[in-house]
Amino acid sequence: MSSLYSLLAASVLVGTALALLLRRRRHLPYPPGPKGWPIIGNMLDVPTSYPELAYREMSRTYGPVVYMRVLGQSMVILNSAKAACDLLEARSATYSDRMSSVMASMMGLDPWNTVLMRYGPTWRKHRKVIHQYFNVDAIRAYQPLQLRKARELLRRVHEDPSDFLRISHFAVGSNIMELCYGRAVDDIDDPYLAIARKSAAAAEGLVSGAFIVEFLPFLRHIPTWFPGAGFKRQAARGKEDFDALLYVPFNDVKATRDKGHAAPSILNEMLDKCSDVKGASGIDEDVARALSAVMYGAGADTTYATTQTFFLAMVLYPDVQRKAQAQLDLVVGSGRLPEYSDRESLPYINAIVRECTRWMPVLPLGVPHACIADDEYNGYFIPKGSVVILNQWAILHNPDDYPEPEVFDPDRFIKNGELNPDKRDADTAAFGFGRRMCAGRHFSDATLFIMMASILHVFDIRPIHDEHGTPILPEARATSGFFSYPFPFRCDIKPRSASSEELISDLH
Ligand code: HEM
């Protein structure tokens, strides 16, 4: 054990000496941040619960760009939209890398997971293919599927309103699963949906700074029974879950293809392209397997978390709900359900989608970027290899951009009855910045729009009441973690009127 500590001390000292040398060469200070301790640096300052709040507090003391150093690893936390745009967008060639994560490597994610992949040719190839399937124009082809899923959700919620959360998870998950793998499922407990859920939970093991092994990579070689080796067991479970995501649905599609009757899907199309003349499409079987898993894994639970936020906001803000329903009544009318063609005429529903992604961002600290070269910003030195954490929550809760940020108010996105084009909308921050910005944002936006419009058109969402008739209001609080979403809550969902009841009955 003592030799382990000597090795640790030696490596940290060498790292610190090198960093000091570099800094002197640049004659610039690091950005401001809490003063650290010898050797461990700011290890004790790294917040473990609701880090987005703690980093916002730090930014009040040190400014929007906060610097910390943990066991020789530089961390830069960006707490303002301006700093995020200046660095992640304007200097995206420098800030589009990801740090190599020991936990990710132990979970076997290095070679295939686009989200965590280092910046370079493989990542570029992945993004190019994803873009083909998820750009603003391409996603229009998926509207019939999304509409069908939204209406199926209405039917299921009508049958069992108390199960609205599980039903929403099913609607969002089965939507992207059918799109990626062509697997149409009817069972709300379909095992494929559990695969996406488990891999999303395993991603919690990738939270920046949560595991000491990220700072001391040699610890990955300690035996599993060793005290403090919990990360090894967590990584082993994560590997199982991510392997299931990568191989199980893919192998099923391959098997049905071999029998000659695979359903249409993005994977099926990609596999067709594998046999193109000498790789003209850039897709081979490894890319096809990886990308379908990435799109499914990255798209299911993120979008579901936003639907949870939507239900919560509707319970807590009845005036918002009534206003949305008034617009739906005017534009769509009581004789039919909303369509995508109504979207332009429903600015308030579009504003609700944005406000949901702003109010409770699913990834409060985004996915950390990394910087591939020494840089200088506002007179401060940012060393090569720094982890750059984007405090999306702080950006979306900045009272200068969003007055009274804790209040759910879609009107902040409306000007003269239209979506305000000048307003910094939630798209820019809840989905990240620069070249690594979310590749599925247009698709999730379209999914959320049609689900929210359809639900509000036919249902009233109200709080449940106790035995004295007093409403039980859920708390407007999200969980803490890499993924953040409302704590489970109950609500009362009923058809708005006889005509709504009829519209839903027609779906049976
Ligand atoms: C409400 C839903 C969603 C939210 C809030 C969300 C958010 C994010 C964020 C914050 C990032 C990191 C951006 C950065 O590094 O700056 C990201 C990356 C990514 N997202 Fe999403 N996402 C959502 C839905 C989706 C969907 C539906 C898909 C796929 C169909 C998807 C695919 C991806 C991919 C592939 C990346 C990795 C991009 C890269 O590293 O180059 N996401 N997402």
Coordinates of C-alpha atoms and ligand atoms in Angstrom, one line a residue:
M1 CA 0.0 0.0 0.0
S2 CA 2.8 2.4 0.9
S3 CA 4.4 1.8 -2.5
L4 CA 1.1 2.7 -4.1
Y5 CA 1.1 6.0 -2.2
S6 CA 4.8 6.7 -3.2
L7 CA 3.9 6.0 -6.9
L8 CA 0.9 8.3 -6.6
A9 CA 2.9 11.1 -5.0
A10 CA 5.7 10.7 -7.6
S11 CA 3.3 10.9 -10.5
V12 CA 1.4 13.9 -9.1
L13 CA 4.7 15.7 -8.4
V14 CA 6.0 15.1 -11.9
G15 CA 2.6 16.2 -13.4
T16 CA 2.5 19.4 -11.2
A17 CA 6.1 20.3 -12.1
L18 CA 5.5 19.9 -15.8
A19 CA 2.3 22.0 -15.5
L20 CA 4.1 24.7 -13.6
L21 CA 6.9 24.8 -16.3
L22 CA 4.3 25.1 -19.0
R23 CA 2.5 27.8 -17.3
R24 CA 5.7 29.8 -16.7
R25 CA 6.4 29.5 -20.3
R26 CA 3.1 31.1 -21.1
H27 CA 3.5 33.7 -18.3
L28 CA -0.2 33.6 -17.7
P29 CA -2.3 32.6 -14.7
Y30 CA -4.8 29.8 -14.7
P31 CA -8.4 31.0 -14.6
P32 CA -9.6 31.7 -11.0
G33 CA -10.8 28.9 -8.8
P34 CA -10.8 27.5 -5.3
K35 CA -7.3 27.2 -3.8
G36 CA -6.3 23.5 -3.7
W37 CA -4.1 21.4 -1.4
P38 CA -0.7 20.1 -2.1
I39 CA -0.8 16.8 -4.2
I40 CA -4.5 16.3 -4.1
G41 CA -5.2 19.8 -5.5
N42 CA -9.0 20.5 -5.5
M43 CA -10.0 17.0 -4.9
L44 CA -12.1 18.0 -1.9
D45 CA -13.8 20.8 -3.8
V46 CA -15.2 18.5 -6.5
P47 CA -18.9 18.4 -5.6
T48 CA -20.7 15.1 -5.5
S49 CA -24.3 16.1 -5.1
Y50 CA -26.0 18.6 -7.5
P51 CA -22.5 19.7 -8.8
E52 CA -24.3 22.1 -11.2
L53 CA -25.5 24.2 -8.2
A54 CA -22.1 24.1 -6.5
Y55 CA -20.3 25.2 -9.7
R56 CA -22.7 28.0 -10.2
E57 CA -21.9 29.1 -6.6
M58 CA -18.2 29.0 -7.4
S59 CA -18.8 31.1 -10.5
R60 CA -20.3 33.8 -8.3
T61 CA -17.0 34.0 -6.5
Y62 CA -14.5 33.3 -9.3
G63 CA -16.3 34.4 -12.5
P64 CA -17.9 32.4 -15.3
V65 CA -14.7 30.3 -16.0
V66 CA -13.6 28.4 -13.0
Y67 CA -10.4 26.4 -12.9
M68 CA -9.6 23.4 -10.6
R69 CA -6.9 20.9 -10.6
V70 CA -7.4 17.4 -9.2
L71 CA -4.4 15.1 -8.9
G72 CA -2.7 16.8 -11.8
Q73 CA -5.8 16.9 -14.1
S74 CA -6.9 20.4 -15.1
M75 CA -10.7 21.0 -15.1
V76 CA -12.3 24.1 -16.5
I77 CA -15.9 24.7 -15.7
L78 CA -17.8 27.1 -18.1
N79 CA -20.8 28.7 -16.4
S80 CA -21.9 31.2 -19.0
A81 CA -23.3 31.0 -22.5
K82 CA -20.7 33.6 -23.6
A83 CA -17.7 31.5 -22.4
A84 CA -19.3 28.4 -23.9
C85 CA -19.8 30.1 -27.3
D86 CA -16.3 31.7 -27.2
L87 CA -14.5 28.4 -26.5
L88 CA -16.7 25.4 -27.6
E89 CA -18.1 27.1 -30.7
A90 CA -15.7 29.8 -31.9
R91 CA -12.6 27.6 -31.1
S92 CA -14.3 24.3 -31.7
A93 CA -11.2 22.9 -33.4
T94 CA -9.5 23.1 -30.0
Y95 CA -12.4 22.2 -27.7
S96 CA -14.1 19.3 -29.4
D97 CA -12.2 16.4 -27.9
R98 CA -13.4 14.2 -25.1
M99 CA -11.1 13.1 -22.3
S100 CA -10.1 9.5 -22.3
S101 CA -12.0 8.0 -19.5
V102 CA -10.7 5.0 -17.6
M103 CA -14.2 3.9 -16.6
A104 CA -15.4 4.2 -20.3
S105 CA -12.5 2.1 -21.4
M106 CA -13.2 -0.5 -18.6
M107 CA -16.8 -0.6 -19.9
G108 CA -15.5 -1.3 -23.4
L109 CA -16.9 1.9 -24.9
D110 CA -13.7 3.3 -26.5
P111 CA -13.9 1.8 -30.0
W112 CA -17.6 2.4 -30.7
N113 CA -19.4 5.0 -28.5
T114 CA -19.6 8.2 -30.6
V115 CA -20.7 10.3 -27.6
L116 CA -17.4 9.6 -25.7
M117 CA -15.1 9.1 -28.6
R118 CA -11.9 11.1 -29.0
Y119 CA -12.0 13.8 -31.6
G120 CA -10.6 12.4 -34.9
P121 CA -11.3 10.5 -38.1
T122 CA -13.5 7.8 -36.6
W123 CA -15.6 10.3 -34.8
R124 CA -15.9 12.4 -38.0
K125 CA -17.1 9.3 -39.9
H126 CA -19.7 8.5 -37.2
R127 CA -21.0 12.1 -37.2
K128 CA -21.3 12.2 -40.9
V129 CA -23.4 9.0 -41.0
I130 CA -25.6 10.1 -38.1
H131 CA -26.1 13.4 -39.8
Q132 CA -27.4 11.6 -42.9
Y133 CA -30.2 10.1 -40.8
F134 CA -30.9 12.9 -38.3
N135 CA -30.6 16.2 -40.1
V136 CA -33.5 18.5 -40.1
D137 CA -34.7 17.3 -43.5
A138 CA -34.1 13.6 -43.0
I139 CA -36.2 13.4 -39.8
R140 CA -39.4 14.5 -41.7
A141 CA -39.6 10.9 -43.0
Y142 CA -40.0 9.7 -39.4
Q143 CA -43.1 11.8 -38.7
P144 CA -45.7 9.0 -39.5
L145 CA -43.9 6.8 -36.9
Q146 CA -43.8 9.6 -34.3
L147 CA -47.4 10.4 -34.9
R148 CA -48.4 6.8 -34.5
K149 CA -46.4 6.5 -31.2
A150 CA -48.0 9.7 -29.9
R151 CA -51.5 8.4 -30.5
E152 CA -50.7 5.0 -29.1
L153 CA -49.6 6.9 -26.0
L154 CA -53.0 8.6 -25.8
R155 CA -54.8 5.3 -26.0
R156 CA -52.6 3.7 -23.3
V157 CA -52.8 6.6 -20.9
H158 CA -56.6 6.6 -21.3
E159 CA -56.6 2.9 -20.4
D160 CA -54.4 3.4 -17.3
P161 CA -53.7 7.0 -16.5
S162 CA -51.9 6.1 -13.3
D163 CA -49.2 4.4 -15.3
F164 CA -48.4 7.5 -17.4
L165 CA -44.7 7.5 -16.6
R166 CA -44.1 3.9 -17.7
I167 CA -46.3 4.5 -20.8
S168 CA -44.3 7.6 -21.8
H169 CA -41.1 5.7 -21.4
F170 CA -42.5 3.0 -23.6
A171 CA -43.7 5.5 -26.2
V172 CA -40.4 7.3 -26.5
G173 CA -38.2 4.2 -26.3
S174 CA -40.3 2.1 -28.7
N175 CA -40.4 5.1 -31.1
I176 CA -36.6 5.2 -31.5
M177 CA -36.2 1.5 -31.2
E178 CA -38.5 0.9 -34.2
L179 CA -36.8 3.6 -36.1
C180 CA -33.3 2.3 -35.5
Y181 CA -34.0 -1.5 -35.4
G182 CA -37.4 -1.9 -37.1
R183 CA -38.6 -3.8 -34.1
A184 CA -42.3 -2.9 -33.4
V185 CA -43.2 -3.8 -29.8
D186 CA -46.5 -4.0 -28.1
D187 CA -45.4 -5.2 -24.6
I188 CA -44.7 -2.3 -22.3
D189 CA -42.1 -4.5 -20.6
D190 CA -40.3 -5.4 -23.7
P191 CA -36.7 -6.5 -22.8
Y192 CA -35.2 -4.2 -25.4
L193 CA -36.5 -1.2 -23.6
A194 CA -34.8 -2.4 -20.4
I195 CA -31.5 -2.6 -22.3
A196 CA -31.6 1.1 -23.1
R197 CA -32.6 2.0 -19.6
K198 CA -29.8 -0.1 -18.1
S199 CA -27.2 1.4 -20.3
A200 CA -28.4 4.9 -19.4
A201 CA -28.1 4.0 -15.7
A202 CA -24.6 2.6 -16.4
A203 CA -23.6 6.0 -17.9
E204 CA -23.8 7.4 -14.4
G205 CA -20.4 5.6 -13.9
L206 CA -19.0 8.0 -16.4
V207 CA -19.7 11.2 -14.4
S208 CA -16.6 13.4 -14.6
G209 CA -14.6 13.2 -11.4
A210 CA -16.8 10.7 -9.7
F211 CA -14.2 8.0 -9.6
I212 CA -10.6 8.2 -8.3
V213 CA -9.5 5.8 -11.0
E214 CA -10.0 8.6 -13.6
F215 CA -7.2 10.6 -11.9
L216 CA -5.0 7.5 -11.0
P217 CA -5.5 5.2 -14.0
F218 CA -3.1 2.5 -12.6
L219 CA -5.8 1.8 -10.0
R220 CA -7.7 -0.1 -12.7
H221 CA -5.3 -3.0 -12.1
I222 CA -6.0 -3.5 -8.4
P223 CA -8.0 -6.6 -7.7
T224 CA -11.8 -6.5 -7.5
W225 CA -11.8 -7.6 -3.8
F226 CA -9.4 -4.7 -2.8
P227 CA -11.0 -2.1 -0.5
G228 CA -12.2 0.9 -2.5
A229 CA -12.4 -1.2 -5.7
G230 CA -16.2 -0.7 -6.0
F231 CA -15.5 1.2 -9.3
K232 CA -14.3 -2.1 -10.8
R233 CA -17.5 -3.9 -10.0
Q234 CA -19.5 -0.9 -11.4
A235 CA -17.4 -0.9 -14.6
A236 CA -18.0 -4.7 -15.0
R237 CA -21.8 -4.3 -14.7
G238 CA -21.6 -1.3 -17.0
K239 CA -19.7 -3.4 -19.6
E240 CA -22.4 -6.0 -19.5
D241 CA -25.2 -3.4 -20.0
F242 CA -23.4 -1.6 -22.8
D243 CA -22.5 -4.9 -24.5
A244 CA -26.2 -5.8 -24.4
L245 CA -27.0 -2.5 -26.1
L246 CA -24.4 -3.0 -28.7
Y247 CA -25.0 -6.6 -29.6
V248 CA -28.5 -7.9 -28.7
P249 CA -30.7 -5.8 -31.0
F250 CA -28.1 -5.8 -33.7
N251 CA -27.7 -9.6 -33.7
D252 CA -31.5 -10.0 -33.9
V253 CA -31.7 -7.8 -37.0
K254 CA -28.8 -9.6 -38.6
A255 CA -30.6 -12.9 -38.0
T256 CA -33.9 -11.7 -39.5
R257 CA -32.0 -10.3 -42.5
D258 CA -30.4 -13.6 -43.0
K259 CA -33.8 -15.2 -43.2
G260 CA -34.7 -12.5 -45.7
H261 CA -37.4 -10.6 -43.9
A262 CA -36.0 -7.7 -41.9
A263 CA -38.3 -4.8 -41.2
P264 CA -37.3 -1.4 -42.6
S265 CA -35.0 0.5 -40.2
I266 CA -32.0 2.7 -40.1
L267 CA -29.8 -0.3 -39.2
N268 CA -31.2 -2.3 -42.1
E269 CA -30.5 0.6 -44.5
M270 CA -27.0 0.9 -43.1
L271 CA -26.4 -2.8 -43.5
D272 CA -27.6 -2.6 -47.2
K273 CA -25.0 0.2 -47.7
C274 CA -22.2 -2.0 -46.3
S275 CA -22.1 -3.8 -49.6
D276 CA -21.8 -0.6 -51.6
V277 CA -19.0 -0.3 -54.1
K278 CA -15.8 -0.1 -52.1
G279 CA -17.1 1.7 -49.0
A280 CA -18.6 4.6 -50.9
S281 CA -21.1 5.1 -48.0
G282 CA -18.3 5.0 -45.4
I283 CA -20.4 2.4 -43.5
D284 CA -19.2 -1.0 -42.6
E285 CA -20.7 -3.5 -40.2
D286 CA -18.9 -2.2 -37.2
V287 CA -20.1 1.4 -37.9
A288 CA -23.7 0.2 -38.5
R289 CA -23.7 -1.8 -35.2
A290 CA -22.2 1.1 -33.2
L291 CA -24.4 3.8 -34.6
S292 CA -27.7 2.1 -34.2
A293 CA -26.7 1.4 -30.5
V294 CA -25.5 5.0 -30.0
M295 CA -28.7 6.5 -31.5
Y296 CA -30.9 4.2 -29.5
G297 CA -28.9 4.5 -26.3
A298 CA -28.5 8.3 -26.5
G299 CA -32.0 9.0 -27.7
A300 CA -34.3 7.0 -25.5
D301 CA -33.9 8.1 -21.9
T302 CA -32.9 11.7 -22.6
T303 CA -36.2 12.3 -24.5
Y304 CA -38.1 10.3 -21.9
A305 CA -36.7 12.5 -19.1
T306 CA -38.0 15.6 -20.8
T307 CA -41.5 14.1 -21.1
Q308 CA -41.4 13.5 -17.3
T309 CA -40.6 17.2 -16.9
F310 CA -43.5 18.1 -19.1
F311 CA -46.0 16.2 -17.0
L312 CA -44.6 17.7 -13.8
A313 CA -44.8 21.2 -15.2
M314 CA -48.4 20.7 -16.4
V315 CA -49.4 19.7 -12.8
L316 CA -47.7 22.6 -11.2
Y317 CA -48.6 25.3 -13.8
P318 CA -52.4 24.9 -14.7
D319 CA -52.4 28.3 -16.3
V320 CA -49.8 27.2 -18.8
Q321 CA -51.9 24.1 -19.5
R322 CA -55.0 26.2 -20.1
K323 CA -53.2 28.6 -22.4
A324 CA -51.8 25.7 -24.5
Q325 CA -55.2 24.1 -24.7
A326 CA -56.8 27.3 -25.8
Q327 CA -54.3 27.5 -28.7
L328 CA -54.9 23.9 -29.6
D329 CA -58.7 24.5 -29.6
L330 CA -58.3 27.4 -31.9
V331 CA -55.8 25.9 -34.3
V332 CA -56.8 22.2 -34.3
G333 CA -60.4 22.2 -33.0
S334 CA -62.2 19.5 -31.2
G335 CA -62.9 17.3 -34.2
R336 CA -59.4 15.9 -34.8
L337 CA -56.0 15.3 -33.2
P338 CA -52.9 17.5 -33.8
E339 CA -50.7 16.9 -36.8
Y340 CA -47.2 18.0 -37.7
S341 CA -48.7 20.4 -40.2
D342 CA -50.1 22.3 -37.2
R343 CA -46.7 23.0 -35.8
E344 CA -46.1 26.4 -37.3
S345 CA -49.5 27.6 -35.9
L346 CA -48.8 26.4 -32.4
P347 CA -46.0 28.6 -31.1
Y348 CA -47.1 28.2 -27.5
I349 CA -46.7 24.4 -27.7
N350 CA -43.3 24.9 -29.3
A351 CA -42.4 27.2 -26.4
I352 CA -43.5 24.5 -23.9
V353 CA -41.1 22.1 -25.5
R354 CA -38.2 24.6 -25.2
E355 CA -39.1 25.5 -21.6
C356 CA -39.1 21.8 -20.6
T357 CA -35.6 21.4 -21.9
R358 CA -34.5 24.6 -20.2
W359 CA -36.3 24.3 -16.9
M360 CA -34.9 20.8 -16.0
P361 CA -32.0 20.1 -18.4
V362 CA -31.6 16.3 -18.7
L363 CA -27.8 16.6 -18.7
P364 CA -27.1 19.5 -16.2
L365 CA -23.3 19.4 -16.9
G366 CA -23.6 18.1 -20.5
V367 CA -21.0 15.7 -21.7
P368 CA -17.5 17.0 -20.8
H369 CA -15.3 18.3 -23.7
A370 CA -11.5 18.3 -23.7
C371 CA -9.0 20.7 -25.0
I372 CA -6.4 19.4 -27.5
A373 CA -3.9 22.3 -27.3
D374 CA -2.8 25.0 -24.9
D375 CA -5.0 28.0 -25.1
E376 CA -5.5 31.5 -23.7
Y377 CA -8.8 33.0 -22.8
N378 CA -9.3 36.5 -21.4
G379 CA -5.7 36.6 -20.2
Y380 CA -5.8 33.1 -18.6
F381 CA -4.0 30.0 -19.5
I382 CA -6.0 26.8 -20.3
P383 CA -3.6 23.9 -20.6
K384 CA -3.8 21.2 -23.2
G385 CA -5.7 18.1 -22.0
S386 CA -8.0 20.1 -19.7
V387 CA -11.4 18.6 -19.1
V388 CA -13.9 21.3 -20.1
I389 CA -17.2 21.0 -18.2
L390 CA -20.2 22.9 -19.5
N391 CA -22.6 23.9 -16.8
Q392 CA -25.7 23.8 -19.0
W393 CA -28.0 24.1 -16.0
A394 CA -26.3 27.4 -14.9
I395 CA -26.6 28.8 -18.5
L396 CA -30.2 27.9 -18.7
H397 CA -30.9 29.3 -15.2
N398 CA -29.1 32.6 -15.7
P399 CA -31.6 35.3 -14.6
D400 CA -30.2 37.8 -17.2
D401 CA -31.3 35.5 -20.0
Y402 CA -34.2 33.9 -18.3
P403 CA -35.8 36.1 -15.6
E404 CA -37.1 34.1 -12.6
P405 CA -35.4 31.0 -14.0
E406 CA -37.1 28.6 -11.4
V407 CA -40.5 29.5 -12.8
F408 CA -41.9 27.4 -15.7
D409 CA -42.9 30.1 -18.2
P410 CA -43.1 29.3 -21.9
D411 CA -43.9 32.9 -22.6
R412 CA -40.2 33.7 -22.2
F413 CA -39.8 32.3 -25.7
I414 CA -42.7 34.2 -27.3
K415 CA -42.7 37.6 -28.8
N416 CA -45.7 39.2 -30.6
G417 CA -47.5 35.9 -30.5
E418 CA -44.7 34.0 -32.3
L419 CA -41.6 32.1 -31.2
N420 CA -39.1 34.8 -30.5
P421 CA -36.3 34.4 -33.0
D422 CA -33.9 36.6 -31.0
K423 CA -34.3 34.7 -27.8
R424 CA -31.4 32.5 -26.8
D425 CA -33.4 29.3 -27.0
A426 CA -32.9 26.1 -25.0
D427 CA -31.6 24.4 -28.1
T428 CA -28.3 26.2 -27.8
A429 CA -27.5 25.0 -24.3
A430 CA -29.5 21.9 -23.3
F431 CA -28.0 20.1 -26.3
G432 CA -24.4 21.3 -25.9
F433 CA -22.2 23.5 -28.0
G434 CA -19.9 23.4 -31.0
R435 CA -19.0 20.3 -33.1
R436 CA -20.1 17.9 -30.3
M437 CA -23.6 19.3 -30.0
C438 CA -26.3 16.7 -29.8
A439 CA -26.7 14.9 -33.1
G440 CA -30.4 13.9 -32.3
R441 CA -31.8 17.2 -31.2
H442 CA -34.1 17.8 -34.2
F443 CA -35.5 14.3 -33.8
S444 CA -36.1 14.6 -30.1
D445 CA -37.7 18.1 -30.6
A446 CA -40.1 16.6 -33.2
T447 CA -41.0 13.7 -30.9
L448 CA -41.6 16.0 -27.9
F449 CA -43.7 18.4 -29.9
I450 CA -46.2 15.8 -31.2
M451 CA -46.4 14.0 -27.9
M452 CA -47.0 17.2 -25.9
A453 CA -49.5 18.7 -28.4
S454 CA -51.4 15.4 -28.5
I455 CA -51.6 15.0 -24.7
L456 CA -52.6 18.5 -24.1
H457 CA -55.3 18.4 -26.8
V458 CA -57.2 15.6 -25.2
F459 CA -56.2 15.4 -21.5
D460 CA -56.3 17.6 -18.4
I461 CA -53.4 16.9 -16.2
R462 CA -54.1 17.8 -12.5
P463 CA -52.7 17.1 -9.1
I464 CA -54.1 14.2 -7.1
H465 CA -55.9 15.1 -3.9
D466 CA -55.7 13.8 -0.3
E467 CA -58.7 12.5 1.6
H468 CA -59.6 16.1 2.6
G469 CA -59.6 17.2 -1.0
T470 CA -56.4 19.2 -0.7
P471 CA -54.2 19.0 -3.8
I472 CA -50.9 17.1 -3.4
L473 CA -48.4 19.0 -5.4
P474 CA -45.2 17.2 -6.4
E475 CA -41.9 19.0 -5.8
A476 CA -40.3 20.8 -8.7
R477 CA -37.0 19.1 -8.0
A478 CA -34.8 17.0 -10.2
T479 CA -32.5 14.1 -9.3
S480 CA -28.8 14.7 -9.0
G481 CA -26.5 12.9 -11.4
F482 CA -25.2 12.7 -15.0
F483 CA -28.8 12.3 -16.0
S484 CA -31.3 14.5 -14.2
Y485 CA -35.0 14.1 -14.2
P486 CA -38.0 14.7 -11.8
F487 CA -38.5 12.4 -8.9
P488 CA -41.4 10.0 -9.5
F489 CA -44.7 11.7 -8.8
R490 CA -48.4 11.0 -9.3
C491 CA -51.0 13.1 -11.1
D492 CA -54.6 12.9 -12.3
I493 CA -55.1 12.6 -16.0
K494 CA -58.6 12.8 -17.5
P495 CA -60.1 13.4 -20.9
R496 CA -60.9 17.1 -21.3
S497 CA -64.4 16.7 -22.8
A498 CA -66.8 14.3 -24.4
S499 CA -65.2 15.1 -27.8
S500 CA -61.7 14.3 -26.5
E501 CA -63.1 11.0 -25.1
E502 CA -64.4 10.3 -28.6
L503 CA -61.1 11.2 -30.3
I504 CA -59.3 8.8 -28.0
S505 CA -62.0 6.0 -28.4
D506 CA -61.5 6.2 -32.2
L507 CA -57.8 5.1 -31.6
H508 CA -58.9 1.8 -30.0
Ligands
HEM1 C1 -34.1 15.7 -25.0 C2 -33.3 14.9 -25.6 C3 -31.8 15.0 -25.7 C4 -31.0 15.8 -25.0 C5 -31.3 16.8 -23.9 C6 -29.6 15.6 -25.5 C7 -28.5 16.2 -25.0 C8 -27.2 15.9 -25.5 C9 -26.0 16.6 -25.0 C10 -26.0 17.7 -23.9 C11 -25.0 16.1 -25.7 C12 -23.5 16.5 -25.5 C13 -23.2 17.7 -26.4 C14 -21.8 18.3 -26.2 O1 -20.9 17.5 -26.0 O2 -21.6 19.5 -26.2 C15 -25.5 15.1 -26.6 C16 -24.7 14.4 -27.5 C17 -25.3 13.5 -28.4 N1 -26.6 13.1 -28.6 FE1 -28.2 13.9 -27.6 N2 -29.7 14.6 -26.5 C18 -31.0 14.3 -26.6 C19 -31.6 13.4 -27.6 C20 -30.8 12.7 -28.5 C21 -31.3 11.8 -29.5 C22 -32.8 11.5 -29.7 C23 -30.3 11.3 -30.2 C24 -30.2 10.3 -31.3 C25 -31.1 10.0 -32.1 C26 -29.1 11.8 -29.6 C27 -27.8 11.6 -30.0 C28 -26.6 12.2 -29.5 C29 -25.3 11.8 -30.0 C30 -24.9 10.8 -31.0 C31 -24.4 12.7 -29.2 C32 -22.9 12.7 -29.3 C33 -22.4 13.8 -30.1 C34 -20.9 13.8 -30.2 O3 -20.2 13.6 -29.2 O4 -20.4 14.1 -31.3 N3 -29.4 12.7 -28.6 N4 -26.9 15.0 -26.5

